CSV table of C-alpha atoms in Angstrom, one decimal:
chain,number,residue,atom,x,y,z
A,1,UNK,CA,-145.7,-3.5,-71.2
A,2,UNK,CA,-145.1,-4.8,-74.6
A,3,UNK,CA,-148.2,-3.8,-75.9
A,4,UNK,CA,-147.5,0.0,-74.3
A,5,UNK,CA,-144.0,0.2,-76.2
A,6,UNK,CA,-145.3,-1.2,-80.1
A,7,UNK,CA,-148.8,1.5,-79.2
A,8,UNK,CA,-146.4,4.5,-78.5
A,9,UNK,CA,-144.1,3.5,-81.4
A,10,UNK,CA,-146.5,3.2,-83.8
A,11,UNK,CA,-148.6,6.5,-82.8
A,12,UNK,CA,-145.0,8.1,-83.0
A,13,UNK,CA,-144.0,7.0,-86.4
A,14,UNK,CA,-147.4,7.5,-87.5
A,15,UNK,CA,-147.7,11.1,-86.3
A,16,UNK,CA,-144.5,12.0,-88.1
A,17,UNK,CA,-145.6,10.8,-91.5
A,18,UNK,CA,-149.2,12.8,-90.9
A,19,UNK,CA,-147.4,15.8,-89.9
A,20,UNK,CA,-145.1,15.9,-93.0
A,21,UNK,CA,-148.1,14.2,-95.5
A,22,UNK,CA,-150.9,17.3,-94.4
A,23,UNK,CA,-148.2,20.3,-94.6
A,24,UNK,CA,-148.5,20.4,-98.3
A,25,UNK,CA,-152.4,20.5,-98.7
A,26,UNK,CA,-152.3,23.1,-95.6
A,27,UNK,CA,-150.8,25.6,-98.0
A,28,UNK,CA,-152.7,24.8,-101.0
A,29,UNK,CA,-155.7,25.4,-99.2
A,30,UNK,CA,-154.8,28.3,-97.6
A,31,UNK,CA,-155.2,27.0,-93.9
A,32,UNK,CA,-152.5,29.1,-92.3
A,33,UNK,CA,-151.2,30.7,-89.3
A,34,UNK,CA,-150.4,34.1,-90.5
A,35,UNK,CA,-149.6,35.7,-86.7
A,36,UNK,CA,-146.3,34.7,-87.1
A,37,UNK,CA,-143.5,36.0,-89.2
A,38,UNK,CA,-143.8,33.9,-91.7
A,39,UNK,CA,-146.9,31.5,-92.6
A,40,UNK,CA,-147.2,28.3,-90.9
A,41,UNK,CA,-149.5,25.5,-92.3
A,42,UNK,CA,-151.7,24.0,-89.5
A,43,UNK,CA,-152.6,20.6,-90.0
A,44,UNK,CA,-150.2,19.7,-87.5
A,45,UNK,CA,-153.1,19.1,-84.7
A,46,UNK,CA,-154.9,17.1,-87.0
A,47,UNK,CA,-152.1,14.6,-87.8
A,48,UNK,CA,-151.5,14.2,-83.7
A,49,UNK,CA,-155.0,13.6,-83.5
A,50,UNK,CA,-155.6,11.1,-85.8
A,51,UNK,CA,-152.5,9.0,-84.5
A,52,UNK,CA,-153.6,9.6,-81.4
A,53,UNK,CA,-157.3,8.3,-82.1
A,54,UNK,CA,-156.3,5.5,-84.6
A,55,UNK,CA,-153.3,4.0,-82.7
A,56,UNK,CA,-155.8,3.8,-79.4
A,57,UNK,CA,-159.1,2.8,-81.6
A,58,UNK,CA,-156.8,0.3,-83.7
A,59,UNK,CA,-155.8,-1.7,-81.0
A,60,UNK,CA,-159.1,-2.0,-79.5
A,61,UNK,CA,-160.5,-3.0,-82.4
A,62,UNK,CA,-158.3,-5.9,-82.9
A,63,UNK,CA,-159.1,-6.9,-79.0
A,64,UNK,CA,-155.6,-6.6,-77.8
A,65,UNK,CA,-156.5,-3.8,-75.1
A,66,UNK,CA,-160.4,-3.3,-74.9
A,67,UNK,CA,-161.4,0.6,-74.0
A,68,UNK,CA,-163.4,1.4,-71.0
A,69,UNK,CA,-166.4,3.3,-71.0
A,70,UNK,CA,-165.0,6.5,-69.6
A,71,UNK,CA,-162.0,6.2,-72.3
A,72,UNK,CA,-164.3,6.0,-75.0
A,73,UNK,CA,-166.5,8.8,-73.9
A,74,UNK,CA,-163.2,10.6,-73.3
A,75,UNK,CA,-162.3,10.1,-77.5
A,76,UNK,CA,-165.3,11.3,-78.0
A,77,UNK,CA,-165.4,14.6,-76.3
A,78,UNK,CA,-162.1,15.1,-76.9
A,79,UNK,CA,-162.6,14.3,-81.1
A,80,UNK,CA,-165.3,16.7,-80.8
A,81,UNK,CA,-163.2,19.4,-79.5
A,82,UNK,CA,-160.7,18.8,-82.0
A,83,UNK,CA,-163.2,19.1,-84.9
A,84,UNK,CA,-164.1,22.2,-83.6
A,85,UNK,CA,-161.0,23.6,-83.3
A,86,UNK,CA,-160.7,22.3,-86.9
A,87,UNK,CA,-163.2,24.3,-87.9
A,88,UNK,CA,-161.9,27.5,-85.8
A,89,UNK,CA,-158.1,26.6,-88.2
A,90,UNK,CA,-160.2,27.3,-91.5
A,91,UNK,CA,-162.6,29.6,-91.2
A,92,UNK,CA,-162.7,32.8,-88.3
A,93,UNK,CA,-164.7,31.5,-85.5
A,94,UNK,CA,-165.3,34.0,-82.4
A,95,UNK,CA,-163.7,32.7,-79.1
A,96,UNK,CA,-166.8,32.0,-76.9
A,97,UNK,CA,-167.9,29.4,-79.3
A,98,UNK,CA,-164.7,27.7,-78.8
A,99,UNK,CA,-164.8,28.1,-74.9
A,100,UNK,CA,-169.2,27.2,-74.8
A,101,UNK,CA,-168.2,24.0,-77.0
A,102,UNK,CA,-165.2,22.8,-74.7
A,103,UNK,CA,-167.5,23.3,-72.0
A,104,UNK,CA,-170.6,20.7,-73.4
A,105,UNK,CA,-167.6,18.4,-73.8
A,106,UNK,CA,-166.1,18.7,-70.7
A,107,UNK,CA,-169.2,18.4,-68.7
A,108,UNK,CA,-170.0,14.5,-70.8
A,109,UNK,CA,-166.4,12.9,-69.1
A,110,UNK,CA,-166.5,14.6,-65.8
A,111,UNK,CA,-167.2,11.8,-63.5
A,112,UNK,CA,-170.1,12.6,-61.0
A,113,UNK,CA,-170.2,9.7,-59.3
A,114,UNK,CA,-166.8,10.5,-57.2
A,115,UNK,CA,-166.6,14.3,-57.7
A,116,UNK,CA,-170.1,15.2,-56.8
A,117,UNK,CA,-172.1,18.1,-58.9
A,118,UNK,CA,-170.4,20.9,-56.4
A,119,UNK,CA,-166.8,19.7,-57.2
A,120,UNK,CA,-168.0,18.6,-60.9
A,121,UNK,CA,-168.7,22.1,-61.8
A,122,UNK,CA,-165.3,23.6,-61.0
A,123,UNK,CA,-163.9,20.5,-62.6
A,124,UNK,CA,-165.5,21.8,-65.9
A,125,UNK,CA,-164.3,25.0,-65.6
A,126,UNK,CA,-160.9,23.5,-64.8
A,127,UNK,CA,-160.6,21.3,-68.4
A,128,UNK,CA,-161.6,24.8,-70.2
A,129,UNK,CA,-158.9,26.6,-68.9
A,130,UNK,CA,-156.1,24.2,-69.8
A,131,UNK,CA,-157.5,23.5,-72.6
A,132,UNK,CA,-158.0,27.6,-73.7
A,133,UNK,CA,-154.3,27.7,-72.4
A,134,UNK,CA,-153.0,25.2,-74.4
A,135,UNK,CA,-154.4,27.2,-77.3
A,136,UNK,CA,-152.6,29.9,-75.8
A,137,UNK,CA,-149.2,28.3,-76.0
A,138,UNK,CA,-149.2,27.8,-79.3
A,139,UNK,CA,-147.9,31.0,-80.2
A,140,UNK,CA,-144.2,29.8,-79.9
A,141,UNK,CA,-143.0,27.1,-82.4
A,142,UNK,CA,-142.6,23.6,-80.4
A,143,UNK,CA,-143.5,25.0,-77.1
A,144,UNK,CA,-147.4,23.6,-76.9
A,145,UNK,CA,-145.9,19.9,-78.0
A,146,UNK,CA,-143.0,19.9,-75.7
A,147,UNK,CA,-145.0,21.1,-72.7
A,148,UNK,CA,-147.9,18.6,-74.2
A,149,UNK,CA,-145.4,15.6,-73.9
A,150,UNK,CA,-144.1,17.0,-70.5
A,151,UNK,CA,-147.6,16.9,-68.7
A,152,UNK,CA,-148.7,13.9,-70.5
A,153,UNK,CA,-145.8,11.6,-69.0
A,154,UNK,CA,-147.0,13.3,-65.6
A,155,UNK,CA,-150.3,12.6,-65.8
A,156,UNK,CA,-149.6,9.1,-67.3
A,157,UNK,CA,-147.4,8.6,-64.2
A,158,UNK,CA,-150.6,9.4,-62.0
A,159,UNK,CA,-153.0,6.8,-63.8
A,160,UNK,CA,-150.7,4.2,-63.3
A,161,UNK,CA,-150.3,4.6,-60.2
A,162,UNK,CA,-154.4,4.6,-59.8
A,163,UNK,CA,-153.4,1.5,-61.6
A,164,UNK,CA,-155.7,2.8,-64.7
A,165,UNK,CA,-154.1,0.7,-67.0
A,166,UNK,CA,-156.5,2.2,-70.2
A,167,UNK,CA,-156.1,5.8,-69.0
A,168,UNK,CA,-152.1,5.3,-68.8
A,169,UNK,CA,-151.8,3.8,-72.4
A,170,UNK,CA,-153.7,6.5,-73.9
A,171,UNK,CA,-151.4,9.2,-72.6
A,172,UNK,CA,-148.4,7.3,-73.5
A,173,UNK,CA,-149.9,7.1,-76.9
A,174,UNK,CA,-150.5,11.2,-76.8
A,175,UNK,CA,-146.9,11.4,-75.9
A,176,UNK,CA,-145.5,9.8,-78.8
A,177,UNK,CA,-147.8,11.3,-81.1
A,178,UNK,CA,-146.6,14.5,-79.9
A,179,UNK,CA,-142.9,13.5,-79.9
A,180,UNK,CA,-143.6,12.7,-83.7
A,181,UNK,CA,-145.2,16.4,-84.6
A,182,UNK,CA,-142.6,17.9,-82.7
A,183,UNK,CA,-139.7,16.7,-84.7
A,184,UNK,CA,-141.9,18.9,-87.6
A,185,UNK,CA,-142.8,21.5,-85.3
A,186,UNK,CA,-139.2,22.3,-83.3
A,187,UNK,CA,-138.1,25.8,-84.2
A,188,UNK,CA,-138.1,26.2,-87.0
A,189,UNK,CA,-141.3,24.8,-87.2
A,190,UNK,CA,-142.5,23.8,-90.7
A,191,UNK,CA,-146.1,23.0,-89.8
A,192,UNK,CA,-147.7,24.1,-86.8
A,193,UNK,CA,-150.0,22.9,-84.2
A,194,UNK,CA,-153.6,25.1,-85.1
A,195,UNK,CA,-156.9,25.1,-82.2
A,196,UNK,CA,-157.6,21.8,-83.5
A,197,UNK,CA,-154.5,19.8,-81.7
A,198,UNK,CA,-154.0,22.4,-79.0
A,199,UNK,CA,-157.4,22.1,-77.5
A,200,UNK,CA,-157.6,18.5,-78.1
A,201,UNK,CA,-153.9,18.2,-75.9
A,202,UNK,CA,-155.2,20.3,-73.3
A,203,UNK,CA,-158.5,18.4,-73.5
A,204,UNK,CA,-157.5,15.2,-72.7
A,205,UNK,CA,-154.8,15.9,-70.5
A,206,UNK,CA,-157.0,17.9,-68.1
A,207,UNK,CA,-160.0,15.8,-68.1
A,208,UNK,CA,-157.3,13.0,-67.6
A,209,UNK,CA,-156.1,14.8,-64.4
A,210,UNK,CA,-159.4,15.4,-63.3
A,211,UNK,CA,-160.0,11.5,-63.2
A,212,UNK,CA,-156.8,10.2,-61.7
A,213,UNK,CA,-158.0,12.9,-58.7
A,214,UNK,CA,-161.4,12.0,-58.6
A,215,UNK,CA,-162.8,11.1,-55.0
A,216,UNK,CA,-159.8,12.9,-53.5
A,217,UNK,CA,-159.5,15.5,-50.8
A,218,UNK,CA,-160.4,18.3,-53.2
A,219,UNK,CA,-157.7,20.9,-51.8
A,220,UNK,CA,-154.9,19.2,-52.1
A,221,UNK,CA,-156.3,17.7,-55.7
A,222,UNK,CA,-157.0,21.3,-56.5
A,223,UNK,CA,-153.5,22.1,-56.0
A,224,UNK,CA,-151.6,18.6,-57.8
A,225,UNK,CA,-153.9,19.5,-60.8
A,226,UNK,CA,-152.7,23.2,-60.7
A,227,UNK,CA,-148.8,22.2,-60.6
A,228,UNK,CA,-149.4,19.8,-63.4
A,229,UNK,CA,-151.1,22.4,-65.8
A,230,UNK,CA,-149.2,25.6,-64.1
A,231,UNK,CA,-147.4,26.4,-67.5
A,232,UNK,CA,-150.1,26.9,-69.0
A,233,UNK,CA,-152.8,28.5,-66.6
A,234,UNK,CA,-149.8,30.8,-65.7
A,235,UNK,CA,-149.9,32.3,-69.5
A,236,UNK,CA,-153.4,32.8,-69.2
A,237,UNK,CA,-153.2,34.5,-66.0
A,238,UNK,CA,-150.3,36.6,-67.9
A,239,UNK,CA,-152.0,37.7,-70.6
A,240,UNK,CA,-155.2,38.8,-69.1
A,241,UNK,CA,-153.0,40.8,-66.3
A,242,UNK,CA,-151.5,42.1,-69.3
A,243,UNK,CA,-154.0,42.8,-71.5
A,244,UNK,CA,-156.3,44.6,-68.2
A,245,UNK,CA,-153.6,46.9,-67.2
A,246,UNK,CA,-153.3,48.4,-70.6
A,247,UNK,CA,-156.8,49.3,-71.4
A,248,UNK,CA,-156.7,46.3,-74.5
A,249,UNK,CA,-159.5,43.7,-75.1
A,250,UNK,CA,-159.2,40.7,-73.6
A,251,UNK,CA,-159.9,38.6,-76.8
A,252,UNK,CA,-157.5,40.4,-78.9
A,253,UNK,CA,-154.4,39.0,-80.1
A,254,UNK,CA,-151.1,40.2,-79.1
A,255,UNK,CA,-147.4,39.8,-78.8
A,256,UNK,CA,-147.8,39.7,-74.7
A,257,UNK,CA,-147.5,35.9,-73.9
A,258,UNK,CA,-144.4,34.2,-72.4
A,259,UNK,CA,-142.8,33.2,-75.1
A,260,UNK,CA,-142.8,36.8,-76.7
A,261,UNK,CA,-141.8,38.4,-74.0
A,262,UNK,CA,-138.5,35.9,-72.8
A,263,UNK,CA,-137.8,36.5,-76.8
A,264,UNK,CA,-137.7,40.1,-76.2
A,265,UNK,CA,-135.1,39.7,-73.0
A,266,UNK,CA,-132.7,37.8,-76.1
A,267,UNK,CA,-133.6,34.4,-75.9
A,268,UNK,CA,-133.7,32.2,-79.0
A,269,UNK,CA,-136.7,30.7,-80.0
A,270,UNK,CA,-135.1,27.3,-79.5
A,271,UNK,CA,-133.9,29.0,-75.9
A,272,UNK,CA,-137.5,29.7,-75.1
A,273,UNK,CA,-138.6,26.4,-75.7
A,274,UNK,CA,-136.6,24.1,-74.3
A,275,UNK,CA,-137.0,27.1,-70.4
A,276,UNK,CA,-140.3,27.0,-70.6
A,277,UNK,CA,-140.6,23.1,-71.2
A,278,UNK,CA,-138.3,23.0,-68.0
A,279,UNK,CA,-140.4,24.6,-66.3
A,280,UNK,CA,-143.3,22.8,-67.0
A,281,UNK,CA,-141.4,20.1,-65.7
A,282,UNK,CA,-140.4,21.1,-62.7
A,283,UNK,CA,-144.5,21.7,-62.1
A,284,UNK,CA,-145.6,18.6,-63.3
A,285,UNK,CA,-142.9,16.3,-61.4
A,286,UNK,CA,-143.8,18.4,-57.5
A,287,UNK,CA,-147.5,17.5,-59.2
A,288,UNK,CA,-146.2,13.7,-59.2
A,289,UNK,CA,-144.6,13.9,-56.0
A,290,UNK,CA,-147.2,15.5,-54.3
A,291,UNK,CA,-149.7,12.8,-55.3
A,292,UNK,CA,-147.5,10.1,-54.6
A,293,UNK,CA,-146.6,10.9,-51.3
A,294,UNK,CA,-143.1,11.9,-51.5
A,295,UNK,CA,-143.5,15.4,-50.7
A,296,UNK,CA,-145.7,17.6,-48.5
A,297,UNK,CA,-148.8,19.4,-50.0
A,298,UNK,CA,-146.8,22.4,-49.1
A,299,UNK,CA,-144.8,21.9,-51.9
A,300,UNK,CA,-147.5,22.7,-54.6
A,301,UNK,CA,-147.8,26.4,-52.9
A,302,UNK,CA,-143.7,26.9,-53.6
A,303,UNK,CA,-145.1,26.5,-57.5
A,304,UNK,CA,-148.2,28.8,-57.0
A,305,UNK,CA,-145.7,31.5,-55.5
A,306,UNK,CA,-143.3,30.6,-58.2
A,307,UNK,CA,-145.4,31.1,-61.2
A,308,UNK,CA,-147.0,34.2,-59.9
A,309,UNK,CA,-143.6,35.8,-59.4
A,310,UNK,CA,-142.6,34.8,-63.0
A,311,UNK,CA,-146.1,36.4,-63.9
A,312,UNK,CA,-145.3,40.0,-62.0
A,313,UNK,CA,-141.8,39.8,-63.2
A,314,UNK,CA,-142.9,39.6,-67.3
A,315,UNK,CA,-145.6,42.1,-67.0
A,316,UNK,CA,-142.6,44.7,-66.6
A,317,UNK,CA,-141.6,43.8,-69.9
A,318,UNK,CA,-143.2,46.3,-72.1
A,319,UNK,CA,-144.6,44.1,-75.0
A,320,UNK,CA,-147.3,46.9,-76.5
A,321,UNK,CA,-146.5,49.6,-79.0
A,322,UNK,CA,-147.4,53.4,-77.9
A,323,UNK,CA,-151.3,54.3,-78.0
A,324,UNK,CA,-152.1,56.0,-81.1
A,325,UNK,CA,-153.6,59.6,-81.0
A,326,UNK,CA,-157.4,59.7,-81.1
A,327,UNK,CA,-158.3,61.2,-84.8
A,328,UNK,CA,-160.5,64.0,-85.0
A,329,UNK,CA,-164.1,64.0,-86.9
A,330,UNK,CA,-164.1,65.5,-90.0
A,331,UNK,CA,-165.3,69.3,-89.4
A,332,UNK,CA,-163.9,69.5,-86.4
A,333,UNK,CA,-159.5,70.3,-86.8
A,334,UNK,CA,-157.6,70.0,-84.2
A,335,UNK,CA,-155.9,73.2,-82.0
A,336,UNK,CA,-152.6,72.4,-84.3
A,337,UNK,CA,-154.4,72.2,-87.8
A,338,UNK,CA,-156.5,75.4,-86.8
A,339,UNK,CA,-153.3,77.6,-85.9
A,340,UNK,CA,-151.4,76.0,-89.0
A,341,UNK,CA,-154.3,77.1,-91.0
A,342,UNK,CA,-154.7,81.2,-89.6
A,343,UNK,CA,-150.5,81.1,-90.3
A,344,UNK,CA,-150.4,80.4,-93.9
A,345,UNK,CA,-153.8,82.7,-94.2
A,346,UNK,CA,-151.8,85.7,-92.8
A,347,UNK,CA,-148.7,84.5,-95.1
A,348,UNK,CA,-151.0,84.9,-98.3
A,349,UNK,CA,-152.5,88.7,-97.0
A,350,UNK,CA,-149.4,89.9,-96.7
A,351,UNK,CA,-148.7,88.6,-99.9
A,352,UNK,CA,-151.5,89.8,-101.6
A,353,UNK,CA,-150.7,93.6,-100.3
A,354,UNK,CA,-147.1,93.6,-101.0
């Protein structure tokens, strides 16, 4: 217990000083979020990962709480992720490296043994999609840390109760070290979050899911791990609803995810954040509930229905600008540019004869 509070505390503090020691070198370099209104430095994932990392390795190292296999392989996929997210933050990378790579990483920490190849598979598939979608919340200042600390508690609740004492310290650990980049990222944020600390959140709290439900009835896990992660597969499933209906590419940035559109109903951005981080909460605790026996599997279905209501309901929010006109080849003038053209011809003849 002791040891839990003095690793949170210290991954706290120590993400705070990170966050507010890497903002300055972000800017020199140039490393940027320049979506937003104004630009954003984005060493903010890096400082949460190295508290994160250091705070768990640290205390290992000094044999106070000795990792487990599966922990360690789980830093080390998850550090992997983050580095290449960290590259993604500097230089342009193309999204289906980022996707391909969190896959090889995901598939090292599944575990087999209890899940079975057949189940193991969609368990891969399910740590990319929290993890793209935790990418996909950071488009909103503070909203990928708060849900981050939301779904980590949650998912901390469910390893203790596995009584996975290593599993449960780490995402206590996460939690803090979220808490401490949040009080530099809460709207106004002054450094922001980046691929490298979103995909490592979503990372590790998915593949952390996906172990506290291994060997499970796989329905009823399917749907715990759903409500615990429903924030963010719900903005996924948003923006590609979104995206599809309007003819756009899938991969191509927009102002259509929830954040933007609740701003565009009149919310504040510190309005947005603190809804949405309440509704993450309200997924992950039936998530908790469910797996702990105090409510029926029913109720995870009640946040399926919800979220794809909320879904429906945004897409009616026009977020996308009017289509612009196809331009014509040169050679070939449009109908208006052709009857412009005879006018001022006829204009210059009668002119020319008086």
């Amino acid at each position: 217990m002791l040891y839990g509070i003095a690793a949170a505390t210290a991954a706290l503090l120590l993400a705070a000083f990170l966050s507010a020691l890497f903002r300055l070198p972000a800017l020199r370099l140039g490393i940027i979020d320049r979506r937003r209104q104004r630009p954003l430095p984005l060493f903010g994932g890096l400082a949460v990962v190295l508290a994160t990392c250091l705070v768990v390795a640290g205390w290992e190292w000094a044999g106070v709480a000795p990792l487990g296999p599966e922990i360690r392989r789980l830093l080390i996929a998850a550090g992997a992720v983050a580095l290449l997210g960290l590259v993604a933050d500097v230089r342009r990378v193309k999204e289906r490296f980022l996707v391909g790579g969190t896959a090889v990483a995901a598939a090292f920490v599944v575990p087999y043994g209890e899940t079975g190849f057949l189940l193991g598979v969609p368990a891969v598939g399910l740590i990319v999609l929290v993890a793209v979608g935790f990418k996909a919340l950071d488009h909103a200042d503070g909203l990928a840390g708060t849900v981050g600390v939301v779904t980590a508690f949650g998912v901390g609740v469910l390893a203790a109760a596995e009584v996975m004492d290593e599993l449960a310290v780490l995402l206590s650990v996460l939690a803090a070290a979220l808490t401490g980049f949040l009080m530099h990222n809460w709207p106004p944020a002054r450094i922001g979050f980046g691929a490298c600390g979103s995909l490592f959140v979503g990372f590790v709290l998915a593949a952390s899911a996906v172990m506290t439900r291994a060997g499970r009835d796989p329905v009823s896990s399917l749907g715990i791990l759903y409500s615990l992660t429903a924030l963010a597969t719900a903005d996924v499933l948003l923006v590609a609803l979104s995206r599809r209906l309007a003819g756009r590419p899938l991969l191509r940035g927009g102002p259509d995810h929830l954040a933007h559109r609740l701003r565009r109903l009149g919310l504040t951005p510190q309005g947005v954040t603190i809804l949405l981080g309440v509704a993450a909460f309200a997924g992950v605790l039936v998530g908790v509930l469910v797996h702990m026996g105090w409510m029926a599997v029913s109720g995870v279905y009640w946040v399926g229905v919800t979220a794809l209501i909320a879904v429906v309901g945004c897409l009616r929010i026009k977020v996308y600008g009017p289509r612009r006109q196809p331009s014509f080849p040169l050679g070939e003038p449009s109908r208006t540019s052709t009857h412009v053209t005879s006018t001022q011809v006829r204009a210059q003849l009668r002119v020319r004869n008086g």
